[in-house]
PDB file of C-alpha atoms in Angstrom:
ATOM      1  CA  UNK J   1       0.000   0.000   0.000  1.00 88.00           C
ATOM      2  CA  UNK J   2       1.486   3.312  -1.060  1.00 91.00           C
ATOM      3  CA  UNK J   3       1.397   6.506   0.959  1.00 93.00           C
ATOM      4  CA  UNK J   4       3.539   9.585   1.510  1.00 94.00           C
ATOM      5  CA  UNK J   5       3.734  10.544   5.174  1.00 94.00           C
ATOM      6  CA  UNK J   6       6.116  13.379   4.379  1.00 90.00           C
ATOM      7  CA  UNK J   7       3.395  15.427   2.676  1.00 90.00           C
ATOM      8  CA  UNK J   8       0.844  17.423   4.628  1.00 90.00           C
ATOM      9  CA  UNK J   9      -2.375  16.145   3.119  1.00 91.00           C
ATOM     10  CA  UNK J  10      -1.641  12.528   2.258  1.00 93.00           C
ATOM     11  CA  UNK J  11      -0.307  11.716   5.731  1.00 95.00           C
ATOM     12  CA  UNK J  12      -3.668  12.707   7.230  1.00 96.00           C
ATOM     13  CA  UNK J  13      -5.928  10.934   4.746  1.00 95.00           C
ATOM     14  CA  UNK J  14      -6.223   7.542   6.498  1.00 96.00           C
ATOM     15  CA  UNK J  15      -7.491   9.470   9.535  1.00 97.00           C
ATOM     16  CA  UNK J  16      -9.575  12.178   7.861  1.00 96.00           C
ATOM     17  CA  UNK J  17     -11.159   9.843   5.300  1.00 96.00           C
ATOM     18  CA  UNK J  18     -12.357   7.578   8.102  1.00 97.00           C
ATOM     19  CA  UNK J  19     -14.925  10.109   9.352  1.00 97.00           C
ATOM     20  CA  UNK J  20     -17.775   8.234   7.654  1.00 97.00           C
ATOM     21  CA  UNK J  21     -17.127   5.324   9.980  1.00 97.00           C
ATOM     22  CA  UNK J  22     -16.899   7.574  13.058  1.00 97.00           C
ATOM     23  CA  UNK J  23     -20.173   9.326  12.286  1.00 97.00           C
ATOM     24  CA  UNK J  24     -21.849   6.029  11.406  1.00 97.00           C
ATOM     25  CA  UNK J  25     -21.056   4.679  14.851  1.00 96.00           C
ATOM     26  CA  UNK J  26     -22.058   7.939  16.566  1.00 97.00           C
ATOM     27  CA  UNK J  27     -24.059  10.430  14.456  1.00 97.00           C
ATOM     28  CA  UNK J  28     -23.662  13.010  17.257  1.00 97.00           C
ATOM     29  CA  UNK J  29     -19.881  12.729  17.437  1.00 98.00           C
ATOM     30  CA  UNK J  30     -19.127  16.004  15.618  1.00 97.00           C
ATOM     31  CA  UNK J  31     -21.516  17.993  17.824  1.00 97.00           C
ATOM     32  CA  UNK J  32     -20.308  16.351  21.031  1.00 97.00           C
ATOM     33  CA  UNK J  33     -16.702  16.918  19.983  1.00 96.00           C
ATOM     34  CA  UNK J  34     -17.360  20.579  19.201  1.00 96.00           C
ATOM     35  CA  UNK J  35     -18.757  21.197  22.674  1.00 94.00           C
ATOM     36  CA  UNK J  36     -16.030  19.235  24.438  1.00 94.00           C
ATOM     37  CA  UNK J  37     -18.347  16.420  25.499  1.00 95.00           C
ATOM     38  CA  UNK J  38     -16.244  13.700  23.881  1.00 96.00           C
ATOM     39  CA  UNK J  39     -12.836  13.192  22.329  1.00 96.00           C
ATOM     40  CA  UNK J  40     -10.962  10.673  20.252  1.00 97.00           C
ATOM     41  CA  UNK J  41      -9.132   9.015  23.135  1.00 97.00           C
ATOM     42  CA  UNK J  42     -12.143   8.703  25.429  1.00 95.00           C
ATOM     43  CA  UNK J  43     -14.764   7.419  22.976  1.00 97.00           C
ATOM     44  CA  UNK J  44     -14.997   4.029  21.316  1.00 97.00           C
ATOM     45  CA  UNK J  45     -15.627   5.406  17.837  1.00 97.00           C
ATOM     46  CA  UNK J  46     -12.936   8.066  18.213  1.00 97.00           C
ATOM     47  CA  UNK J  47     -10.189   5.703  19.347  1.00 98.00           C
ATOM     48  CA  UNK J  48     -11.213   3.101  16.799  1.00 98.00           C
ATOM     49  CA  UNK J  49     -10.558   5.499  13.911  1.00 97.00           C
ATOM     50  CA  UNK J  50      -6.927   5.824  15.021  1.00 98.00           C
ATOM     51  CA  UNK J  51      -6.699   2.070  15.523  1.00 98.00           C
ATOM     52  CA  UNK J  52      -7.790   1.492  11.926  1.00 97.00           C
ATOM     53  CA  UNK J  53      -4.948   3.777  10.824  1.00 97.00           C
ATOM     54  CA  UNK J  54      -2.524   1.816  13.018  1.00 97.00           C
ATOM     55  CA  UNK J  55      -3.688  -1.460  11.461  1.00 97.00           C
ATOM     56  CA  UNK J  56      -2.542  -0.183   8.055  1.00 95.00           C
ATOM     57  CA  UNK J  57       1.027   0.471   9.224  1.00 96.00           C
ATOM     58  CA  UNK J  58       2.456  -3.030   8.531  1.00 95.00           C
ATOM     59  CA  UNK J  59       1.269  -2.762   4.922  1.00 94.00           C
ATOM     60  CA  UNK J  60       2.689   0.690   4.115  1.00 95.00           C
ATOM     61  CA  UNK J  61       5.734   1.149   1.873  1.00 93.00           C
ATOM     62  CA  UNK J  62       9.026   1.080   3.791  1.00 92.00           C
ATOM     63  CA  UNK J  63       9.976   4.580   2.630  1.00 93.00           C
ATOM     64  CA  UNK J  64       6.582   6.081   3.534  1.00 92.00           C
ATOM     65  CA  UNK J  65       8.194   8.716   5.771  1.00 90.00           C
ATOM     66  CA  UNK J  66      10.305  10.218   2.973  1.00 92.00           C
ATOM     67  CA  UNK J  67       8.800   9.392  -0.431  1.00 93.00           C
ATOM     68  CA  UNK J  68       6.759  11.985  -2.365  1.00 93.00           C
ATOM     69  CA  UNK J  69       3.208  11.654  -3.658  1.00 92.00           C
ATOM     70  CA  UNK J  70       4.488  11.919  -7.213  1.00 93.00           C
ATOM     71  CA  UNK J  71       6.775   8.921  -6.741  1.00 94.00           C
ATOM     72  CA  UNK J  72       4.003   6.898  -5.101  1.00 94.00           C
ATOM     73  CA  UNK J  73       1.631   7.617  -7.983  1.00 94.00           C
ATOM     74  CA  UNK J  74       4.287   6.627 -10.510  1.00 95.00           C
ATOM     75  CA  UNK J  75       4.788   3.331  -8.692  1.00 95.00           C
ATOM     76  CA  UNK J  76       1.025   2.810  -8.578  1.00 95.00           C
ATOM     77  CA  UNK J  77       0.585   3.171 -12.322  1.00 95.00           C
ATOM     78  CA  UNK J  78       3.727   1.111 -12.909  1.00 94.00           C
ATOM     79  CA  UNK J  79       2.186  -1.818 -11.002  1.00 93.00           C
ATOM     80  CA  UNK J  80       4.696  -1.554  -8.154  1.00 93.00           C
ATOM     81  CA  UNK J  81       2.050  -0.484  -5.605  1.00 92.00           C
ATOM     82  CA  UNK J  82      -1.218  -2.339  -5.169  1.00 92.00           C
ATOM     83  CA  UNK J  83      -3.269   0.229  -3.259  1.00 93.00           C
ATOM     84  CA  UNK J  84      -3.195   4.006  -3.046  1.00 92.00           C
ATOM     85  CA  UNK J  85      -5.018   6.171  -0.475  1.00 92.00           C
ATOM     86  CA  UNK J  86      -5.820   9.378  -2.332  1.00 92.00           C
ATOM     87  CA  UNK J  87      -8.523  11.928  -3.194  1.00 92.00           C
ATOM     88  CA  UNK J  88     -10.721  11.069  -6.181  1.00 91.00           C
ATOM     89  CA  UNK J  89     -10.137  14.666  -7.316  1.00 89.00           C
ATOM     90  CA  UNK J  90      -6.770  13.417  -8.619  1.00 91.00           C
ATOM     91  CA  UNK J  91      -8.514  11.412 -11.346  1.00 92.00           C
ATOM     92  CA  UNK J  92      -8.607  14.187 -14.013  1.00 89.00           C
ATOM     93  CA  UNK J  93      -4.864  14.797 -13.635  1.00 91.00           C
ATOM     94  CA  UNK J  94      -4.178  11.069 -13.797  1.00 93.00           C
ATOM     95  CA  UNK J  95      -6.187  10.899 -17.008  1.00 91.00           C
ATOM     96  CA  UNK J  96      -4.021  13.626 -18.513  1.00 89.00           C
ATOM     97  CA  UNK J  97      -0.786  12.068 -17.281  1.00 93.00           C
ATOM     98  CA  UNK J  98      -1.405   8.346 -17.752  1.00 93.00           C
ATOM     99  CA  UNK J  99      -4.067   8.236 -20.476  1.00 91.00           C
ATOM    100  CA  UNK J 100      -5.619   4.805 -21.025  1.00 92.00           C
ATOM    101  CA  UNK J 101      -3.723   3.462 -18.010  1.00 93.00           C
ATOM    102  CA  UNK J 102      -6.479   5.013 -15.871  1.00 93.00           C
ATOM    103  CA  UNK J 103      -8.812   2.214 -16.974  1.00 93.00           C
ATOM    104  CA  UNK J 104      -6.801  -0.453 -15.160  1.00 94.00           C
ATOM    105  CA  UNK J 105      -7.493   0.917 -11.670  1.00 94.00           C
ATOM    106  CA  UNK J 106     -10.601   0.823  -9.499  1.00 95.00           C
ATOM    107  CA  UNK J 107     -11.939   2.614  -6.451  1.00 95.00           C
ATOM    108  CA  UNK J 108     -13.382   1.743  -3.057  1.00 95.00           C
ATOM    109  CA  UNK J 109     -13.941   3.753   0.098  1.00 95.00           C
ATOM    110  CA  UNK J 110     -11.672   3.321   3.087  1.00 94.00           C
ATOM    111  CA  UNK J 111     -13.107   0.164   4.717  1.00 94.00           C
ATOM    112  CA  UNK J 112     -14.885   0.319   8.051  1.00 94.00           C
ATOM    113  CA  UNK J 113     -15.221  -2.576  10.464  1.00 95.00           C
ATOM    114  CA  UNK J 114     -18.423  -3.759   8.753  1.00 94.00           C
ATOM    115  CA  UNK J 115     -19.970  -3.409   5.311  1.00 93.00           C
ATOM    116  CA  UNK J 116     -22.674  -1.170   6.733  1.00 92.00           C
ATOM    117  CA  UNK J 117     -20.129   1.134   8.388  1.00 94.00           C
ATOM    118  CA  UNK J 118     -18.178   1.555   5.158  1.00 96.00           C
ATOM    119  CA  UNK J 119     -18.824   4.698   3.153  1.00 97.00           C
ATOM    120  CA  UNK J 120     -17.228   7.673   1.503  1.00 96.00           C
ATOM    121  CA  UNK J 121     -15.955  10.701   3.406  1.00 97.00           C
ATOM    122  CA  UNK J 122     -16.183  13.715   1.109  1.00 94.00           C
ATOM    123  CA  UNK J 123     -14.729  17.191   0.740  1.00 92.00           C
ATOM    124  CA  UNK J 124     -17.365  19.327  -1.081  1.00 86.00           C
ATOM    125  CA  UNK J 125     -16.605  21.133  -4.311  1.00 79.00           C
ATOM    126  CA  UNK J 126     -14.854  24.492  -4.346  1.00 76.00           C
ATOM    127  CA  UNK J 127     -17.000  27.619  -4.508  1.00 82.00           C
ATOM    128  CA  UNK J 128     -16.941  30.653  -6.782  1.00 87.00           C
ATOM    129  CA  UNK J 129     -17.177  33.970  -4.961  1.00 92.00           C
ATOM    130  CA  UNK J 130     -17.743  37.561  -5.978  1.00 93.00           C
ATOM    131  CA  UNK J 131     -17.176  40.746  -4.012  1.00 94.00           C
ATOM    132  CA  UNK J 132     -20.583  42.234  -3.175  1.00 90.00           C
ATOM    133  CA  UNK J 133     -18.999  45.697  -2.992  1.00 93.00           C
ATOM    134  CA  UNK J 134     -17.698  45.450  -6.538  1.00 94.00           C
ATOM    135  CA  UNK J 135     -18.849  47.941  -9.171  1.00 93.00           C
ATOM    136  CA  UNK J 136     -19.590  44.968 -11.414  1.00 95.00           C
ATOM    137  CA  UNK J 137     -21.942  42.887  -9.259  1.00 95.00           C
ATOM    138  CA  UNK J 138     -24.392  42.437 -12.139  1.00 95.00           C
ATOM    139  CA  UNK J 139     -21.652  41.012 -14.342  1.00 96.00           C
ATOM    140  CA  UNK J 140     -20.455  38.754 -11.505  1.00 96.00           C
ATOM    141  CA  UNK J 141     -23.946  37.369 -10.944  1.00 95.00           C
ATOM    142  CA  UNK J 142     -24.476  36.921 -14.663  1.00 96.00           C
ATOM    143  CA  UNK J 143     -21.262  34.916 -14.925  1.00 95.00           C
ATOM    144  CA  UNK J 144     -22.204  32.753 -11.938  1.00 93.00           C
ATOM    145  CA  UNK J 145     -25.637  32.044 -13.410  1.00 94.00           C
ATOM    146  CA  UNK J 146     -24.053  31.112 -16.740  1.00 95.00           C
ATOM    147  CA  UNK J 147     -21.368  28.985 -15.068  1.00 91.00           C
ATOM    148  CA  UNK J 148     -23.907  26.715 -13.326  1.00 89.00           C
ATOM    149  CA  UNK J 149     -26.164  26.569 -16.400  1.00 92.00           C
ATOM    150  CA  UNK J 150     -26.112  23.591 -18.729  1.00 92.00           C
ATOM    151  CA  UNK J 151     -24.317  25.682 -21.357  1.00 94.00           C
ATOM    152  CA  UNK J 152     -21.635  26.734 -18.879  1.00 92.00           C
ATOM    153  CA  UNK J 153     -21.114  23.191 -17.653  1.00 90.00           C
ATOM    154  CA  UNK J 154     -20.931  21.953 -21.252  1.00 91.00           C
ATOM    155  CA  UNK J 155     -18.052  24.364 -21.820  1.00 91.00           C
ATOM    156  CA  UNK J 156     -16.247  23.235 -18.655  1.00 87.00           C
ATOM    157  CA  UNK J 157     -16.601  19.526 -19.389  1.00 84.00           C
ATOM    158  CA  UNK J 158     -15.373  20.092 -22.949  1.00 85.00           C
ATOM    159  CA  UNK J 159     -11.842  20.496 -21.594  1.00 83.00           C
ATOM    160  CA  UNK J 160     -12.093  19.007 -18.086  1.00 77.00           C
ATOM    161  CA  UNK J 161     -13.103  15.499 -17.056  1.00 76.00           C
ATOM    162  CA  UNK J 162     -14.944  15.742 -13.722  1.00 77.00           C
ATOM    163  CA  UNK J 163     -14.231  13.210 -10.999  1.00 76.00           C
ATOM    164  CA  UNK J 164     -17.473  13.535  -9.088  1.00 72.00           C
ATOM    165  CA  UNK J 165     -21.136  14.465  -9.174  1.00 74.00           C
ATOM    166  CA  UNK J 166     -22.664  17.851  -9.994  1.00 77.00           C
ATOM    167  CA  UNK J 167     -24.741  19.440  -7.230  1.00 73.00           C
ATOM    168  CA  UNK J 168     -26.987  21.067  -9.852  1.00 76.00           C
ATOM    169  CA  UNK J 169     -27.937  17.682 -11.281  1.00 77.00           C
ATOM    170  CA  UNK J 170     -26.075  18.380 -14.521  1.00 83.00           C
ATOM    171  CA  UNK J 171     -25.139  15.313 -16.546  1.00 81.00           C
ATOM    172  CA  UNK J 172     -22.051  15.467 -18.818  1.00 80.00           C
ATOM    173  CA  UNK J 173     -22.710  14.757 -22.484  1.00 77.00           C
ATOM    174  CA  UNK J 174     -20.066  12.012 -22.485  1.00 78.00           C
ATOM    175  CA  UNK J 175     -20.433   9.079 -20.124  1.00 79.00           C
ATOM    176  CA  UNK J 176     -17.980   9.097 -17.233  1.00 82.00           C
ATOM    177  CA  UNK J 177     -15.212   6.523 -17.195  1.00 88.00           C
ATOM    178  CA  UNK J 178     -15.809   3.450 -15.055  1.00 92.00           C
ATOM    179  CA  UNK J 179     -13.474   4.689 -12.299  1.00 92.00           C
ATOM    180  CA  UNK J 180     -15.540   7.858 -11.819  1.00 90.00           C
ATOM    181  CA  UNK J 181     -18.748   5.813 -11.846  1.00 91.00           C
ATOM    182  CA  UNK J 182     -17.366   3.734  -8.977  1.00 93.00           C
ATOM    183  CA  UNK J 183     -16.878   6.947  -6.984  1.00 92.00           C
ATOM    184  CA  UNK J 184     -20.310   8.313  -7.892  1.00 89.00           C
ATOM    185  CA  UNK J 185     -22.014   5.117  -6.776  1.00 92.00           C
ATOM    186  CA  UNK J 186     -21.454   6.117  -3.141  1.00 93.00           C
ATOM    187  CA  UNK J 187     -23.300   9.391  -3.795  1.00 90.00           C
ATOM    188  CA  UNK J 188     -26.139   7.632  -5.594  1.00 89.00           C
ATOM    189  CA  UNK J 189     -26.617   5.168  -2.753  1.00 93.00           C
ATOM    190  CA  UNK J 190     -26.341   7.887  -0.105  1.00 92.00           C
ATOM    191  CA  UNK J 191     -23.270   6.399   1.552  1.00 95.00           C
ATOM    192  CA  UNK J 192     -21.390   9.657   2.036  1.00 95.00           C
ATOM    193  CA  UNK J 193     -20.408  11.852   4.970  1.00 96.00           C
ATOM    194  CA  UNK J 194     -18.687  15.218   5.155  1.00 96.00           C
ATOM    195  CA  UNK J 195     -15.136  15.306   6.461  1.00 97.00           C
ATOM    196  CA  UNK J 196     -15.035  16.282  10.136  1.00 97.00           C
ATOM    197  CA  UNK J 197     -13.559  19.708   9.365  1.00 95.00           C
ATOM    198  CA  UNK J 198     -16.877  20.648   7.726  1.00 95.00           C
ATOM    199  CA  UNK J 199     -18.810  19.619  10.841  1.00 97.00           C
ATOM    200  CA  UNK J 200     -16.747  21.319  13.542  1.00 96.00           C
ATOM    201  CA  UNK J 201     -14.521  24.414  13.700  1.00 95.00           C
ATOM    202  CA  UNK J 202     -11.962  22.448  15.701  1.00 95.00           C
ATOM    203  CA  UNK J 203      -8.996  20.784  14.034  1.00 93.00           C
ATOM    204  CA  UNK J 204      -5.627  20.174  15.623  1.00 92.00           C
ATOM    205  CA  UNK J 205      -2.872  22.165  13.918  1.00 91.00           C
ATOM    206  CA  UNK J 206      -0.329  19.354  14.199  1.00 94.00           C
ATOM    207  CA  UNK J 207      -2.613  16.628  12.826  1.00 96.00           C
ATOM    208  CA  UNK J 208      -0.182  15.811  10.009  1.00 95.00           C
ATOM    209  CA  UNK J 209       2.725  15.446  12.413  1.00 96.00           C
ATOM    210  CA  UNK J 210       0.736  13.075  14.624  1.00 97.00           C
ATOM    211  CA  UNK J 211      -0.318  11.013  11.607  1.00 96.00           C
ATOM    212  CA  UNK J 212       3.291  10.872  10.439  1.00 95.00           C
ATOM    213  CA  UNK J 213       4.385   9.455  13.787  1.00 96.00           C
ATOM    214  CA  UNK J 214       1.580   6.902  13.839  1.00 97.00           C
ATOM    215  CA  UNK J 215       2.066   5.862  10.227  1.00 95.00           C
ATOM    216  CA  UNK J 216       5.794   5.374  10.717  1.00 93.00           C
ATOM    217  CA  UNK J 217       5.209   3.273  13.847  1.00 94.00           C
ATOM    218  CA  UNK J 218       6.677   5.731  16.350  1.00 95.00           C
ATOM    219  CA  UNK J 219       3.515   6.062  18.458  1.00 97.00           C
ATOM    220  CA  UNK J 220       0.446   3.915  19.118  1.00 97.00           C
ATOM    221  CA  UNK J 221      -3.166   4.602  18.176  1.00 98.00           C
ATOM    222  CA  UNK J 222      -3.984   5.603  21.769  1.00 98.00           C
ATOM    223  CA  UNK J 223      -1.011   7.961  21.917  1.00 98.00           C
ATOM    224  CA  UNK J 224      -2.095   9.494  18.614  1.00 98.00           C
ATOM    225  CA  UNK J 225      -5.666   9.952  19.846  1.00 98.00           C
ATOM    226  CA  UNK J 226      -4.479  11.562  23.077  1.00 98.00           C
ATOM    227  CA  UNK J 227      -2.069  13.851  21.222  1.00 98.00           C
ATOM    228  CA  UNK J 228      -4.756  14.925  18.780  1.00 97.00           C
ATOM    229  CA  UNK J 229      -7.237  15.611  21.578  1.00 97.00           C
ATOM    230  CA  UNK J 230      -4.653  17.863  23.213  1.00 96.00           C
ATOM    231  CA  UNK J 231      -4.068  19.712  19.935  1.00 96.00           C
ATOM    232  CA  UNK J 232      -7.800  20.227  19.562  1.00 96.00           C
ATOM    233  CA  UNK J 233      -8.131  21.403  23.162  1.00 95.00           C
ATOM    234  CA  UNK J 234      -5.532  24.089  22.501  1.00 94.00           C
ATOM    235  CA  UNK J 235      -7.379  25.267  19.399  1.00 94.00           C
ATOM    236  CA  UNK J 236     -10.772  25.271  21.128  1.00 95.00           C
ATOM    237  CA  UNK J 237      -9.341  27.416  23.903  1.00 94.00           C
ATOM    238  CA  UNK J 238      -7.650  29.726  21.415  1.00 92.00           C
ATOM    239  CA  UNK J 239     -10.861  30.441  19.506  1.00 91.00           C
ATOM    240  CA  UNK J 240     -12.854  30.781  22.725  1.00 91.00           C
ATOM    241  CA  UNK J 241     -15.037  27.740  22.166  1.00 90.00           C
ATOM    242  CA  UNK J 242     -14.058  26.013  25.404  1.00 87.00           C
ATOM    243  CA  UNK J 243     -13.228  27.517  28.769  1.00 76.00           C
TER     244      UNK J 243
END
């Protein structure tokens, strides 16, 4: 299994992408966490998410602490890595870089402990913003309305292959590749959950560092959970959420 623990985002993914399982086990976890009523170390679902990360450690590439994402992806498409934990948003770039090779890979969500508790943690699409104090608000609004229209989306998909669903219900003229369809199936079946950072204002600043230590076998799941809880406590105090 390929992963880069040296890079900020990828090192955190086995933890962050497991939020579907956490929220499945306790739908109130995000709210309870926000108000300091629970944590990762002192709740079954919270600790278990770090334990699932720890269970991956024996299967990670030996150079996981130093290798780059680019190298891992090259190995993946060169059949030297069997599994890759990565955002589906990388699919369009892979299509441009590896062409038809994209058709030899598949997709599945990070597994939970049961089939029912397995689903897709998602990061919603980026937004387009306009300054309401601009002298050109009418033009801004007109562009936004055109952008989300079928004509606007036709233009976008003429040069960009989307890796996910459209919130407007738009359907691309060309059928998505099978890999994208495997991702979209989780949306269609309703097996999706927002990443925790969209459900609470609290996120430990040193999350990546903690994940790096856990992924490289330097700390245990419990130690990681306790360290992350402490990071989150500091942030909650800093923003005045907890006393």
